[in-house]
Coordinates of C-alpha atoms and ligand atoms in Angstrom, one line a residue:
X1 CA 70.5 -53.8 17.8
X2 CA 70.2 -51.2 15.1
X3 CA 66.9 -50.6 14.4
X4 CA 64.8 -48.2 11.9
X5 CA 61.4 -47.5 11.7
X6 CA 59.6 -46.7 8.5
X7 CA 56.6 -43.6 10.1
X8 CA 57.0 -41.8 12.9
X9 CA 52.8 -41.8 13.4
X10 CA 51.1 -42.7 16.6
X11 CA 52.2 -46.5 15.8
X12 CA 55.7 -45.8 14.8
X13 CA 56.9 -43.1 17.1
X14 CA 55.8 -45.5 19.9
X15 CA 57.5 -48.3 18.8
X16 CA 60.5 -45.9 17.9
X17 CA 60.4 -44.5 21.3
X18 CA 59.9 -47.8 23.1
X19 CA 62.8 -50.1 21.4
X20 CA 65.3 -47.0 22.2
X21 CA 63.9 -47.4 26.0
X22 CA 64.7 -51.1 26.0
X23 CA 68.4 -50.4 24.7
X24 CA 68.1 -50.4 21.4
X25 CA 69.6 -47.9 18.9
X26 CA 67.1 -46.7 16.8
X27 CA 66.5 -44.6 13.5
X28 CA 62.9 -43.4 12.9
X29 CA 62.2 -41.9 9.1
X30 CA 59.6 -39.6 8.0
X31 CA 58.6 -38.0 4.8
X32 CA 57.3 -34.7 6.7
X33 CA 59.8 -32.1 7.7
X34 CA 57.9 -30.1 10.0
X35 CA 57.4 -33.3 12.0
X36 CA 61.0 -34.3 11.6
X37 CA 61.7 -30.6 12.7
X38 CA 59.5 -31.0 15.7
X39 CA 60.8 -34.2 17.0
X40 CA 64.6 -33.8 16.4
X41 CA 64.1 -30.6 19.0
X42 CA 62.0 -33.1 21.3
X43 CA 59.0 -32.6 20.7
X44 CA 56.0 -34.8 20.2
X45 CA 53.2 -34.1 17.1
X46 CA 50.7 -36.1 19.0
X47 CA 49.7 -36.3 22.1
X48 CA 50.2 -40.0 23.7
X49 CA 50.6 -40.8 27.2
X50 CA 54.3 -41.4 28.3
X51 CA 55.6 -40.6 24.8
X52 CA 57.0 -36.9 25.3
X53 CA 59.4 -37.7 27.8
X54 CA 60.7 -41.0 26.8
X55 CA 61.3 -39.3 23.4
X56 CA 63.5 -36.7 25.3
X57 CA 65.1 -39.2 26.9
X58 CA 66.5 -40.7 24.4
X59 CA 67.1 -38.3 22.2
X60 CA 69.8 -36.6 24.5
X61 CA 71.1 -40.0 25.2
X62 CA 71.5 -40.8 21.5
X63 CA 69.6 -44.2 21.5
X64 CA 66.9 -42.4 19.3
X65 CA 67.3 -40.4 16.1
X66 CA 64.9 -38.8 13.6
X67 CA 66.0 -38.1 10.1
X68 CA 64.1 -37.5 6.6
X69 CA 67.5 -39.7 5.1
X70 CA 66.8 -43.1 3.5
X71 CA 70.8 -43.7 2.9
X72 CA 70.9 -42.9 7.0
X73 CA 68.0 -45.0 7.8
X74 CA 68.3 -48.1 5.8
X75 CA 72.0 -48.4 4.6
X76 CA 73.1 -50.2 8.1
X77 CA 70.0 -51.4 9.5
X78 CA 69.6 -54.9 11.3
X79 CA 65.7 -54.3 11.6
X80 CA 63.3 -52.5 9.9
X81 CA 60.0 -51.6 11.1
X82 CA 57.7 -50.3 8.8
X83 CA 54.7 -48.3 10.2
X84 CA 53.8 -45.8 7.5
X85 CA 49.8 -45.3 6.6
X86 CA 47.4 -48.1 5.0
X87 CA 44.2 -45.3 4.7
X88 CA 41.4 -46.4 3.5
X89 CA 40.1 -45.8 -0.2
X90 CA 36.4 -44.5 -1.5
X91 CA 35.8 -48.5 -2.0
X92 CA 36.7 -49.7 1.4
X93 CA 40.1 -51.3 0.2
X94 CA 43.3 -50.6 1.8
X95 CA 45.9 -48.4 -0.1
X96 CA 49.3 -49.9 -0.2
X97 CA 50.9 -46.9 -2.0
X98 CA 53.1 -46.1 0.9
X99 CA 54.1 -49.7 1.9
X100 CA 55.0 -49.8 -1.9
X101 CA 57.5 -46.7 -1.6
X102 CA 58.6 -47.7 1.8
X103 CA 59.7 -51.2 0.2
X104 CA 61.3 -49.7 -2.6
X105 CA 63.1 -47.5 -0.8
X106 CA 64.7 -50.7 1.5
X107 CA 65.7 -52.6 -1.6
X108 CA 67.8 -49.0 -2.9
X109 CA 69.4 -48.4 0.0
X110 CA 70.6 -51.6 2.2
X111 CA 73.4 -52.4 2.4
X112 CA 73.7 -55.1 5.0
X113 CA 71.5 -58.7 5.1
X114 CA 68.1 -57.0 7.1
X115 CA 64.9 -58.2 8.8
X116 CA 62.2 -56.1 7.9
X117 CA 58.9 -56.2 9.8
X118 CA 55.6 -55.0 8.9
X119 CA 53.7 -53.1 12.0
X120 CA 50.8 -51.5 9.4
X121 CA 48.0 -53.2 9.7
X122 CA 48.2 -54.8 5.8
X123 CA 45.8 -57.4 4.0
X124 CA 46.3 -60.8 4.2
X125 CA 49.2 -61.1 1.5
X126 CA 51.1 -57.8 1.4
X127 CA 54.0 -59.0 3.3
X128 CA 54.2 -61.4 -0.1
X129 CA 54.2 -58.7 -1.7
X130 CA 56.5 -56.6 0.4
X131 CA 59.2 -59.5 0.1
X132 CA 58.5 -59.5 -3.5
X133 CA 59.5 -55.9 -3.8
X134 CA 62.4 -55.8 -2.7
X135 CA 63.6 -59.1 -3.5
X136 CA 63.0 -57.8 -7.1
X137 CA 65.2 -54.5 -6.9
X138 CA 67.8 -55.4 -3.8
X139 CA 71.6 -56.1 -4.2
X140 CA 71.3 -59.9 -5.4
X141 CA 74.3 -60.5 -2.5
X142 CA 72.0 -59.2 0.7
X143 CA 69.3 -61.2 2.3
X144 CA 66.1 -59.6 3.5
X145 CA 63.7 -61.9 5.3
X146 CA 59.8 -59.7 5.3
X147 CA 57.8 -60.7 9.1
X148 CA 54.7 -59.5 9.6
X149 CA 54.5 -58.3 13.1
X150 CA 50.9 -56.6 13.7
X151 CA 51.2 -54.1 16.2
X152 CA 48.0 -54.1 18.9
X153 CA 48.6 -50.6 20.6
X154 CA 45.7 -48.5 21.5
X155 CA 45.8 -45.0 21.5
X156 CA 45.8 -43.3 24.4
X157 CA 47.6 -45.8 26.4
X158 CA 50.2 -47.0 23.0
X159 CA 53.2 -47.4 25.6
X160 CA 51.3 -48.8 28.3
X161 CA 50.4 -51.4 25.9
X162 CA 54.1 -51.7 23.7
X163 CA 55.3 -52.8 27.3
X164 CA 52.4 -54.6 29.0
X165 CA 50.1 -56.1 25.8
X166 CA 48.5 -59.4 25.7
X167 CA 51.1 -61.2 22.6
X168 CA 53.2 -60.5 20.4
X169 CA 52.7 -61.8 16.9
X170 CA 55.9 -63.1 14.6
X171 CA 54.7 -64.4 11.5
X172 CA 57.3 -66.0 9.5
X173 CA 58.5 -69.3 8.3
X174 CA 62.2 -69.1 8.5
X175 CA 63.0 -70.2 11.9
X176 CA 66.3 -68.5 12.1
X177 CA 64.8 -64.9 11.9
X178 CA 62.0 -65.7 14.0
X179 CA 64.5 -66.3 17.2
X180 CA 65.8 -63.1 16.4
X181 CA 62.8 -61.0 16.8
X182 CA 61.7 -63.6 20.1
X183 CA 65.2 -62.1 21.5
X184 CA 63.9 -58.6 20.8
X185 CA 61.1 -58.9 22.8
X186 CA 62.2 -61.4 25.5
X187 CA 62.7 -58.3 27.9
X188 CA 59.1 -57.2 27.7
X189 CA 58.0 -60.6 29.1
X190 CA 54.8 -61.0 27.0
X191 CA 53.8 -63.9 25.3
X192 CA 55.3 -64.6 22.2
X193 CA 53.4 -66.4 19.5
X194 CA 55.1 -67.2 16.1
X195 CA 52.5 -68.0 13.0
X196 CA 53.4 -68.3 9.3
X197 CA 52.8 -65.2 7.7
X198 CA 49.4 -65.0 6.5
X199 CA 48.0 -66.3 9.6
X200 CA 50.0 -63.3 11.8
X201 CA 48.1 -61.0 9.1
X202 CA 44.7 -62.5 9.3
X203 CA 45.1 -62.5 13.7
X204 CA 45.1 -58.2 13.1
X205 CA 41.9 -58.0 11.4
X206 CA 40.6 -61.0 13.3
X207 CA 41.1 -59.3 16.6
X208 CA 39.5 -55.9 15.3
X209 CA 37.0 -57.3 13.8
X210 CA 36.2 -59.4 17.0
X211 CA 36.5 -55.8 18.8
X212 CA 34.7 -54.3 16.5
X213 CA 31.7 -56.7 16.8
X214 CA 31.6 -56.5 20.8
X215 CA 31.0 -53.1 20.3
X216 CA 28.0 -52.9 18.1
X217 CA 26.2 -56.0 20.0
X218 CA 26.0 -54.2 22.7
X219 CA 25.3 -51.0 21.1
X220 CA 22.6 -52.7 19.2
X221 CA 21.4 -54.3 22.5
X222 CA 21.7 -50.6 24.2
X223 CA 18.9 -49.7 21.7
X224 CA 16.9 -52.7 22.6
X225 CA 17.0 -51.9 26.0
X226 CA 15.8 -48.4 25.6
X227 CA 12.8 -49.9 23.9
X228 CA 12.2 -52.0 26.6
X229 CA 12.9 -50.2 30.0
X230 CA 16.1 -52.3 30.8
X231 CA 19.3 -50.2 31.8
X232 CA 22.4 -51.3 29.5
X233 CA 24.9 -50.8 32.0
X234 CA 23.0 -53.4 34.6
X235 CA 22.9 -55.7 31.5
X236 CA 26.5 -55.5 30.7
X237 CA 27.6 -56.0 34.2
X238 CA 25.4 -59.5 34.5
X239 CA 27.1 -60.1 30.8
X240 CA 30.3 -59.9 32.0
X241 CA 30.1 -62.0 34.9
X242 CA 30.2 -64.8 32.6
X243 CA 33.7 -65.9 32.1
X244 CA 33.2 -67.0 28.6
X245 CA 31.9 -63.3 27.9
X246 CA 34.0 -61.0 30.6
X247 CA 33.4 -57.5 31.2
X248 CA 36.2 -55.9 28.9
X249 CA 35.1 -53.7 25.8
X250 CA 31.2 -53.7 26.6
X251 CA 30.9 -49.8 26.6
X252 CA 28.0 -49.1 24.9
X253 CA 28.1 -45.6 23.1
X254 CA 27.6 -43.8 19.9
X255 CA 29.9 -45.9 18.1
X256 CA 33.5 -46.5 17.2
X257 CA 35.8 -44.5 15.6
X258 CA 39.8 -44.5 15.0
X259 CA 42.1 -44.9 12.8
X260 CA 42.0 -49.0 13.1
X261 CA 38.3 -50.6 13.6
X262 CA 36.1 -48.3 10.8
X263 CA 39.2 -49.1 8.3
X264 CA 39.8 -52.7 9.0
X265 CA 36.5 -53.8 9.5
X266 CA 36.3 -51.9 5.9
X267 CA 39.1 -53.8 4.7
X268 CA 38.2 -57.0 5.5
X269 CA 34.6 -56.8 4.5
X270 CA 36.2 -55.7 0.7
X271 CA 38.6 -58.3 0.7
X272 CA 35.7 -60.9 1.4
X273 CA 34.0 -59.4 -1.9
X274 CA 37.3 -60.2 -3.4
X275 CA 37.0 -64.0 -2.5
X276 CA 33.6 -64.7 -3.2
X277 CA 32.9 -64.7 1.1
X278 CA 30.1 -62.4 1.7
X279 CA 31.1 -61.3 5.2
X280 CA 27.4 -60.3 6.4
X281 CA 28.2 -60.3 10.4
X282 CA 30.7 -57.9 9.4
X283 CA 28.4 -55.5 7.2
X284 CA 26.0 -55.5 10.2
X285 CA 28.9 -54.1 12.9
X286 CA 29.6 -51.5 10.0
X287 CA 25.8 -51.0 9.5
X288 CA 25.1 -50.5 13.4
X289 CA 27.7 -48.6 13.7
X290 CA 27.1 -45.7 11.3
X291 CA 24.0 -45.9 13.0
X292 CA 25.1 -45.0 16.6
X293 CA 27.2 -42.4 15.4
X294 CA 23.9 -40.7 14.3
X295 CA 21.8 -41.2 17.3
X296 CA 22.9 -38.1 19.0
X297 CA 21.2 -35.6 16.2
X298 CA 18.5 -38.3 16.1
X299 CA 17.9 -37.8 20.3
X300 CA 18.0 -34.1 19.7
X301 CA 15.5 -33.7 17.2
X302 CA 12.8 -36.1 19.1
X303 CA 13.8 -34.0 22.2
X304 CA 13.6 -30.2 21.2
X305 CA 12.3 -30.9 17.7
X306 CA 13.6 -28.2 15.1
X307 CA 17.8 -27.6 15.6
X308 CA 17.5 -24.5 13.0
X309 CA 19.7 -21.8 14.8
X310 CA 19.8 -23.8 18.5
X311 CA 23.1 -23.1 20.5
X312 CA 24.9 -26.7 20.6
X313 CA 27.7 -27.6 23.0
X314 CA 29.6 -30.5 21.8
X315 CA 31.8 -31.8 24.3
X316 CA 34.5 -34.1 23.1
X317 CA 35.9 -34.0 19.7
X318 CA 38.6 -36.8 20.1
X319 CA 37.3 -40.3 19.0
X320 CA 38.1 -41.5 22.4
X321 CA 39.8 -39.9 26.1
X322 CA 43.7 -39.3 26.1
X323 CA 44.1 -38.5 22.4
X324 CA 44.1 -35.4 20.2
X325 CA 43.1 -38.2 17.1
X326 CA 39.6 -37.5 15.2
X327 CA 40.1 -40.1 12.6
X328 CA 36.5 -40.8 12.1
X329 CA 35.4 -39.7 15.6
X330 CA 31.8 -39.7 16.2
X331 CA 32.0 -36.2 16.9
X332 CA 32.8 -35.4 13.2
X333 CA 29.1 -37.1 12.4
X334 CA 27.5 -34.9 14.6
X335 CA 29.0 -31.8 13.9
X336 CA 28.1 -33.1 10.3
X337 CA 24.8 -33.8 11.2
X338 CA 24.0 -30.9 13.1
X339 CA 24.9 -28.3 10.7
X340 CA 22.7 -29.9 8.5
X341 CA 19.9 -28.9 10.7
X342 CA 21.2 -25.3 10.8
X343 CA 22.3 -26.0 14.1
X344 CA 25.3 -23.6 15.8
X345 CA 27.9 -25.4 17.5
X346 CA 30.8 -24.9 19.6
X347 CA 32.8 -27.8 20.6
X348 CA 35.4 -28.0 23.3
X349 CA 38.5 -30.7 23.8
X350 CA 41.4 -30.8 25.9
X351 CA 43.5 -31.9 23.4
X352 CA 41.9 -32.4 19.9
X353 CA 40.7 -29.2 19.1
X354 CA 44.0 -28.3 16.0
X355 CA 43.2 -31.7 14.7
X356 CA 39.2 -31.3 14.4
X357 CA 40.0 -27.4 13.3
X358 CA 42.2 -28.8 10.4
X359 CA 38.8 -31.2 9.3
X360 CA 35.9 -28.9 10.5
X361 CA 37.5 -25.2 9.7
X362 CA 35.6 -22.3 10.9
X363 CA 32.2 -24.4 10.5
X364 CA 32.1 -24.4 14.0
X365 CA 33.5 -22.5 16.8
X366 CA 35.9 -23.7 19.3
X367 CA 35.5 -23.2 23.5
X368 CA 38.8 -23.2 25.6
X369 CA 36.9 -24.6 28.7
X370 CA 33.8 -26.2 29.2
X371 CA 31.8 -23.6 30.8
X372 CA 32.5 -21.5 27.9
X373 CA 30.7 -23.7 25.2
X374 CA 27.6 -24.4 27.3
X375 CA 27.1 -21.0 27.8
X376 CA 23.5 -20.3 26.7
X377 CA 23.3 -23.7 24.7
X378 CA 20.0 -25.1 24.4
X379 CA 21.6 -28.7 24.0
X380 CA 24.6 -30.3 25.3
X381 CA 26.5 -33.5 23.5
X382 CA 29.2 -35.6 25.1
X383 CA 30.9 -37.2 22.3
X384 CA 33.7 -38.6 24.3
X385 CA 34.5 -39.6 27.8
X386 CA 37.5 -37.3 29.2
X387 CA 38.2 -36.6 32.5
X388 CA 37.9 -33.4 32.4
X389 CA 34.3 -33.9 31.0
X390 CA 32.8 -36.3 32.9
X391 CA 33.7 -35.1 35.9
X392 CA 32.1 -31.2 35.1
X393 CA 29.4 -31.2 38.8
X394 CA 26.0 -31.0 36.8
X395 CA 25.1 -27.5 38.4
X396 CA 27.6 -26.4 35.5
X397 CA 25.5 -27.5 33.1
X398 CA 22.3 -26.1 35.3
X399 CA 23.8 -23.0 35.4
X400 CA 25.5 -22.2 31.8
X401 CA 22.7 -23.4 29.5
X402 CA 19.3 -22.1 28.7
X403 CA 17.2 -24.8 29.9
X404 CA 19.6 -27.6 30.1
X405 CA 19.4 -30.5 27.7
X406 CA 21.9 -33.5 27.5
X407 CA 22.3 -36.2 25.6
X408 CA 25.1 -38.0 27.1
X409 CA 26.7 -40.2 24.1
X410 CA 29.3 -42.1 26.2
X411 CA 27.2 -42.9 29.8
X412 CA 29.5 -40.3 31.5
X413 CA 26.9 -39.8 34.7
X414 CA 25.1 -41.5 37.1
X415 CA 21.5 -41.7 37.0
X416 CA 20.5 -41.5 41.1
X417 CA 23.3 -38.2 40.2
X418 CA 21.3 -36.5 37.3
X419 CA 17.9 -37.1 39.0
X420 CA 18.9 -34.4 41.8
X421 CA 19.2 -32.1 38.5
X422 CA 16.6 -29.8 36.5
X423 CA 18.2 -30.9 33.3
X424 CA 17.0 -33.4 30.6
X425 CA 19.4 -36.0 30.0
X426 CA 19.4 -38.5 27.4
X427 CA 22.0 -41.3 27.3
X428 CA 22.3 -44.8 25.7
X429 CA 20.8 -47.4 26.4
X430 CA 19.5 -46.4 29.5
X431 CA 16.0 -44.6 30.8
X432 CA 15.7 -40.9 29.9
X433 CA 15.4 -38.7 33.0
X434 CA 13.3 -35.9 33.3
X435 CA 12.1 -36.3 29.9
X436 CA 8.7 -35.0 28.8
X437 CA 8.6 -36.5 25.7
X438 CA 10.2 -39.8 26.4
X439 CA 8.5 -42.4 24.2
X440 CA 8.3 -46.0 26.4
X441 CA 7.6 -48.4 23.2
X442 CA 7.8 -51.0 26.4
X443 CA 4.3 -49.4 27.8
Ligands
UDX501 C1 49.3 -47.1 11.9 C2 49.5 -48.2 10.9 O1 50.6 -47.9 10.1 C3 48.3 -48.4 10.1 O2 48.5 -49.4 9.1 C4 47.3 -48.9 11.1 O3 46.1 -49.3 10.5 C5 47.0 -47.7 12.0 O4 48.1 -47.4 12.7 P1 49.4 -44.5 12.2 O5 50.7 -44.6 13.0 O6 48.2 -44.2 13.0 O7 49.2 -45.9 11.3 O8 49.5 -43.6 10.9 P2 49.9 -42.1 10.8 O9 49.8 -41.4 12.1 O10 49.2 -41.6 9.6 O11 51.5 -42.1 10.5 C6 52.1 -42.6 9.4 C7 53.4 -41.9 9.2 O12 54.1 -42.4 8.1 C8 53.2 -40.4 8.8 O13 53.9 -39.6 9.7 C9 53.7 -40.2 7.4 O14 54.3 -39.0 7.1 C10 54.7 -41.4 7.3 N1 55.0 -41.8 6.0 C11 54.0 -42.1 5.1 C12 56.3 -41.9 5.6 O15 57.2 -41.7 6.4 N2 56.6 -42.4 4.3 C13 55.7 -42.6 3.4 O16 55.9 -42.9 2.3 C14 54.3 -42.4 3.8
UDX502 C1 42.3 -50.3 18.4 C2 42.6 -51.7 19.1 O1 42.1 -51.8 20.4 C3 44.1 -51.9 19.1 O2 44.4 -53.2 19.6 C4 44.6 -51.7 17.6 O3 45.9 -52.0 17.5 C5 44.2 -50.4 17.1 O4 42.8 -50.2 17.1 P1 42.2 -47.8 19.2 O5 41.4 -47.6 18.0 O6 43.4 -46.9 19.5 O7 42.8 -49.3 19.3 O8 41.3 -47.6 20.5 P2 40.2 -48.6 21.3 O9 40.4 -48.4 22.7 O10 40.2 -49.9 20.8 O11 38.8 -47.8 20.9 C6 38.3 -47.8 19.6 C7 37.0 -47.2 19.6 O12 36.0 -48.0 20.2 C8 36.8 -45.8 20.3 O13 36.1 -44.9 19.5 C9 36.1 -46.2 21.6 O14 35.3 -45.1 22.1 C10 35.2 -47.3 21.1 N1 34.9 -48.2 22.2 C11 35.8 -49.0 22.8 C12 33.5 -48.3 22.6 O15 32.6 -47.7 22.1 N2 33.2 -49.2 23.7 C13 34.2 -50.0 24.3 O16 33.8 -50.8 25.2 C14 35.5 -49.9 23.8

C-alpha cells in the first residue's frame, strides 16, 4: 500500500522503516531539514537498535522515502500515520498544536479517499477532533476515516517490538476500514484487537499508567525495605513468582523517565481534573517518582555529607540502556541536583552525551570512557544500566577514584561481588556495604 507517515521521531521513523520492510511503499514527512538531510543520505538522527540498516535498506530499494513535501506526502496516500509530538505543557496537559497542523495539512492536500491513523499518544477524544478537522476543510468528494492506532514501542528495542509486540490496537467503528488496517498487520502475526475509538485511546494511557504504577510500588517498596533490612531484589523475585503478579517491569530504581510515562501519567492525571475524577493513585506514582529521581543526591549527602567542590562521576545520562534519549532522564535530576550543592560533575554515555550536552551545556563536563570520569572522583553515580557500565570489573572504580564511593541507582552489581571491594556502595533497596554511616531504622 502507499503509505505516509506524519514525524519521522523515534515512533515514526520506526514505523516508517518497519512498513517499508514488510513491502510497503512508504513516505515519511518532516518539518526539520537537517533531519530530512540526514536520513535522505541514510542516515539515522537517533540511535535505535536495528533502525540504521533497515533504513538503508530501503532507501536504495525505493520502498522508503523522506521528503519535507506535503503535496508528495499526502496528495496520493492510502494511509496516513501520524506520529508527530504531543509534549507536555507547564500544566501537565498535552499540546495538540502539531496534531492540529498535521491534520490541516491532510485535508489541503489529499487528493484520494485516505485512512488516517493516529500513532501519538493523544487524549481520549482528539481523534474526534482530528476527524473533525479535516472533515471541516477536505474536498467535500473524498472520504477520510481518522483510527486511532496507539503505538506501544519502547525505545531501545522500537523494532524488536513493531515486529514482535503483545497487540495491536484499531480503534474505529466503521467496519470496512478496520479490515483494512487488520490486512496491514496480518503478516506480523500479533494479536489484533479492534475497539471503538475512545476505548483504543483510553488502552494507551491505561497501559502506561499501569506501567507507570508497577514501577513506583516497588520503588516505594525498595525504600521500605531499606528501612527494614530486606533486600528488594529477593522480594521481587518471590513477587513475581506469582502468576497474577509475574516478574516483568519490577526493576526497582531511581525512577522513570522518557518521553511516554512522566507525560502520560501527567496527562491523564490533568484530564481527570478536567472531569471532576481526582486520580489520587495516579498523583502518588507521579509523587514517588520525583522522589526516586532525587535519592541519589539524597544518598550522597548522608554518605560524604557536604558535595561543595566534590569530583562526581555520573555514569549514564540516557533515561534508560540502548538510547541516546534524555527526555526527563533521571540523570538530568541529579546533574540538577548536584550542582546545586556546588558539586563538579563529569558524566559519561555511550551514546547520549550530544543530546544531554544540548540540555546541560558546559555545566558539566563530558568523559569519552569510563575510566576517564572516575578519575579522582570522590563519588560515583550510575544513573542508567548500559552494558558497557555495568559490566566496568570494580577494581576500576578501586583504582580511578579517591576513596571510592558508589551509589548504584539501577542495581547494576552484585552484592557477594562488591563485598570483595574497598569501595562504599549504596544501591536501592538493598543493604549498604561497607558503609560506616549506614543508618538501620530496622535496629
Ligand atoms: C512519539 C509520539 O508521537 C508521542 O505522542 C508519544 O507520546 C511519544 O512518542 P516521538 O516519536 O518520541 O513521539 O517524538 P519526536 O522524537 O519528538 O518526533 C516527532 C517528530 O515530528 C519530529 O521529528 C518533528 O520534527 C516532527 N514534526 C513535528 C513534524 O514533522 N511536523 C510537525 O508539525 C511537528
Ligand atoms: C514506554 C512503554 O513501555 C511503551 O510501551 C510505550 O509505547 C512508550 O513508553 P519507553 O519509555 O521507551 O516505553 O521505555 P520503558 O522500557 O517502558 O522504560 C521507561 C522507564 O521506566 C525507563 O526510565 C526505565 O529505566 C524505567 N523502568 C522500566 C524501571 O525503572 N523499572 C522497570 O522495571 C522498567
Amino acid at each position: 500500500m502507499k503509505i505516509t507517515v506524519a514525524g519521522a521521531g523515534y515512533v515514526g521513523l520506526v514505523t516508517s522503516a518497519c512498513l517499508a520492510e514488510l513491502g510497503h511503499l512508504v513516505t515519511c514527512i518532516d518539518i526539520q531539514k537537517e533531519k530530512i538531510d540526514m536520513l535522505q543520505s541514510g542516515r539515522s538522527p537517533i540511535y535505535e537498535p536495528g533502525l540504521e540498516s533497515m533504513l538503508e535498506k530501503n532507501l536504495s530499494s525505493g520502498q522508503l522515502h523522506f521528503t519535507m513535501n506535503p503535496h508528495h506526502a499526502y496528495s496520493d496516500a492510502e494511509i496516513i500515520f501520524i506520529a508527530v509530538g504531543t509534549p507536555e505543557k507547564h500544566d501537565g496537559s498535552v499540546d495538540l498544536k502539531y496534531i492540529h497542523v498535521v491534520s490541516n495539512l491532510i485535508a489541503y492536500y489529499i487528493e484520494n479517499d485516505v485512512i488516517v491513523c493516529t500513532k501519538s499518544t493523544v487524549p481520549v477524544g482528539t481523534n474526534e477532533l482530528i476527524q473533525a478537522i479535516i472533515d471541516s476543510r477536505k474536498p467535500p468528494n473524498l472520504q477520510v476515516e481518522v483510527v486511532a492506532n496507539p503505538e506501544f514501542l519502547r525505545e531501545g528495542s522500537a523494532v524488536l517490538d513493531f515486529f514482535h509486540g503483545d497487540r495491536i490496537v484499531i480503534g474505529t467503528d466503521h467496519h470496512k476500514v478496520a479490515s483494512i488496517l487488520e490486512q496491514l498487520y496480518l503478516p506480523l502475526k500479533i494479536p489484533i484487537l479492534k475497539t471503538d475509538i475512545r476505548s483504543a485511546e483510553m488502552i494507551k494511557y491505561a497501559s502506561n499508567a499501569f506501567l507507570a504504577t508497577k514501577i513506583s510500588f516497588i520503588n516505594e517498596m525498595s525504600n521500605f525495605c531499606e528501612k527494614v533490612g530486606a533486600n528488594i531484589e529477593e522480594v521481587t523475585f518471590g513477587l513475581g513468582y506469582d502468576k497474577r503478579i509475574g516478574h516483568d517491569f519490577l526493576k526497582a530504581g531511581i525512577g522513570f523517565g522518557g518521553s511516554c510515562f512522566p507525560k502520560d501519567t501527567k496527562a491523564l492525571l490533568h484530564l481527570g481534573g478536567h472531569i471532576n475524577h481526582p486520580f489520587d493513585l495516579l498523583e502518588a506514582v507521579i509523587n514517588v517518582n520525583n522522589r526516586q529521581q532525587s535519592l541519589p543526591v539524597l544518598k550522597a549527602k548522608e554518605t560524604i555529607g557536604s558535595l561543595k567542590n566534590k569530583k562526581v562521576a555520573l555514569l549514564g545520562l540516557a533515561f534508560k540502556p540502548n538510547t541516546d534519549d534524555v527526555r526527563n532522564a533521571a540523570s538530568l535530576t541529579i546533574v540538577k541536583e548536584l550542582l546545586e550543592e556546588g558539586a563538579v560533575v563529569t558524566a559519561y554515555d555511550p551514546l547520549a552525551i550530544p543530546n544531554a550536552r544540548r540540555i546541560l551545556g558546559n555545566t558539566i563536563e563530558y568523559a569519552d570512557d569510563i575510566r576517564a570520569a572516575l578519575r579522582d572522583a570522590h563519588l560515583a553515580i550510575i544513573a542508567t544500566e548500559w552494558e558497557q557500565i555495568k559490566y566496568v570489573p570494580l577494581d576500576v572504580y578501586q583504582n580511578h577514584m579517591r576513596d571510592p564511593i558508589v551509589i548504584d541507582g539501577r542495581n547494576c552489581y552484585p552484592l557477594h561481588e562488591i563485598q570483595k571491594y574497598p569501595i562504599t556502595y549504596l544501591s536501592i533497596g538493598r543493604p549498604d556495604v561497607n558503609n560506616a554511616r549506614q543508618k538501620k531504622g530496622w535496629e
